[in-house]
Amino acid sequence: MPTEIISSAAPVSPAHPAALNWVASGPKRLWIDGQWQEATSGRQIESINPETETTLTSIADANASDIDRAVTAARRAFESPAWSSITPHQRTFFLLKIADIVEAHGEELATIETLDNGMPLWYSTASVRAVVEQFRYYAGWPTKIFGSTNPSAPNILNYTLREPVGVCGQIVAWNVPLVMSAMKIATALACGNTVVLKPAELASLSTLRLAELIEQTDLPPGVVNIVTGLGSGAGSAIAAHPGIDKIAFTGSTAVGKQIMRAAADNMKKVTLELGGKSPNIIFPDADIDQALDFAVRSFCGNSGQVCSASTRVLVHQDMHDEIAARVATMAASYKVGSPFAADTKLGPLVSAIQRDRVMGYVEAGKRGGATLNFGGERVGSQGYFVQPTVFSNVDNSMTIGREEIFGPVVSIIPFRDEEDAIRKANDTTYGLAGAVWTRDISRAHRVVRAMKAGRVWINSYGDADPVMAFGGYKQSGLGREYGQESIEAYTQVKSVWARL
Ligand code: NAP
Ligand code: MG
């Protein structure tokens, strides 16, 4: 039976007035060459509030000719001395300034994100803090991007220059929009590139507000361009544009493959951050309370709309039923409700389509023979709310054990021993993240070495820091973001040979 959204005594935080004013200030436009411009087509796309299903405002629907204008502006900016000839210190200065302005508008940005995406306000507030940290982290890089001098013959000087790639096309998903847009912009700028970025149609508002804030830093026009629109229009035009040197994409594996094909024509450098079905292995000797706390927080966080979420919890067969019951009890205590209520753990999913997709997986779980321990219902009649949902006795042959759900649904999978756990953990086409919980230090390191995933935790799940590289093994992606690895992805090496 569906649980109703509990109208609890918990205070509801008021939406930040500046955010409401900004959202209500009229249809949003494209930011190209330092100017706010209409889309050529004149078409607008509605932005929906997933809590109330009402229209917030509208965003411009860019087409190929708008993308072309943005690429021309980004190319001009890339070659203009106002950007290409400034010192690394000056790039640091711009990034620090952006961080300060974002921090000063933190509450406003968090409200915009919550209105547009539906994530709880505490979650969007934390994500804006992460955005500030990201800009400060990348502000440290411009003066630390080194080439090398290489030993050769005595009459030769061989060295490398690490140079920017050029115009970067960036396309992001809707689940943590501001974090992804900010990270992609910050990395590109730290390395001296210029940007044409398309946020997801379902949640573009925070990125548009970020552009207005960036505008206040006097960054030269055209260094950052924000083009809203549909994946099939604006997105595919970015992927195919011959004037773009690098493409950085965050989204589904299916679209990632299309991006890679489109990028082949002009040999764009490609980085892809794609989907996941990440295993979280809990051995019997672990701190079980803590392991379950992290597991539940992870699959419920942002209503499960997180690429690296702990969606497959692998537990020893002897503890399986007990752990399934405990996870169900914990999930039942997680309140689903208004994202502005202080005690809300799960806000709405981003859209009706996403909710229906998740409900389809719940049906597949029931049909496939898994045990439904908790949840599986929509919540309330307005807004895209779904209960946290716990399935156990799942195996990898079931749809819910294989496919990315991108909703608050966890699959608990029994294993026999360490070898069986590793085999089941790796039995997936994805390889984004994973974790192992154990007090046995040798086992911990043995298991992380065996795991085919790009980011793995020991006795933790989901912790993140911009110093830590992120990206996928197998079909979870190509290349890495964050950390030193991201600098490599946004620069290219020129090898210089001088005869002395
Ligand atoms: P998606 O459908 O692949 O869309 C991602 C972005 O690509 C959106 O901006 C979308 O535009 C655009 N797009 C769609 N079709 C396109 C095309 N043919 N050419 C160019 N661009 C196109 O993914 P989603 O459903 O929004 O996001 C959820 C997925 O993202 C999940 O698989 C999740 O795991 C993954 N994700 C991965 C990471 C990571 O870092 N690894 C992080 C977050 C999310 P519109 O939506 O505006 O049409
Ligand atoms: Mg929205």
PDB file of C-alpha atoms and ligand atoms in Angstrom, residues 46-50 54 56 112-118 174 200-205 350-351 384, ligand 2:
ATOM      1  CA  GLU A  46       9.250  24.169 -19.752  1.00  0.00           C
ATOM      2  CA  SER A  47      11.139  23.635 -16.509  1.00  0.00           C
ATOM      3  CA  ILE A  48       9.046  21.559 -14.141  1.00  0.00           C
ATOM      4  CA  ASN A  49       9.133  21.411 -10.355  1.00  0.00           C
ATOM      5  CA  PRO A  50       9.079  17.657  -9.606  1.00  0.00           C
ATOM      6  CA  THR A  54       4.002  22.843 -11.883  1.00  0.00           C
ATOM      7  CA  LEU A  56       8.783  26.981 -12.870  1.00  0.00           C
ATOM      8  CA  ILE A 112      17.134  26.750  -7.443  1.00  0.00           C
ATOM      9  CA  GLU A 113      18.571  23.234  -7.612  1.00  0.00           C
ATOM     10  CA  THR A 114      15.939  21.836  -5.259  1.00  0.00           C
ATOM     11  CA  LEU A 115      13.077  23.514  -7.116  1.00  0.00           C
ATOM     12  CA  ASP A 116      14.260  22.229 -10.480  1.00  0.00           C
ATOM     13  CA  ASN A 117      15.641  18.783  -9.640  1.00  0.00           C
ATOM     14  CA  GLY A 118      13.704  17.879  -6.464  1.00  0.00           C
ATOM     15  CA  TRP A 174      20.284  16.138 -14.519  1.00  0.00           C
ATOM     16  CA  ALA A 200      20.202  18.478 -19.144  1.00  0.00           C
ATOM     17  CA  GLU A 201      16.840  19.747 -20.272  1.00  0.00           C
ATOM     18  CA  LEU A 202      15.259  18.500 -17.002  1.00  0.00           C
ATOM     19  CA  ALA A 203      17.501  20.584 -14.735  1.00  0.00           C
ATOM     20  CA  SER A 204      19.289  23.479 -16.417  1.00  0.00           C
ATOM     21  CA  LEU A 205      18.401  26.325 -14.077  1.00  0.00           C
ATOM     22  CA  VAL A 350      13.245  14.263 -11.325  1.00  0.00           C
ATOM     23  CA  SER A 351      10.388  13.515 -13.726  1.00  0.00           C
ATOM     24  CA  TYR A 384       7.193  12.087  -8.571  1.00  0.00           C
TER      25      TYR A 384
HETATM   26 MG    MG B   2      12.968  20.498 -13.397  1.00  0.00          MG
END
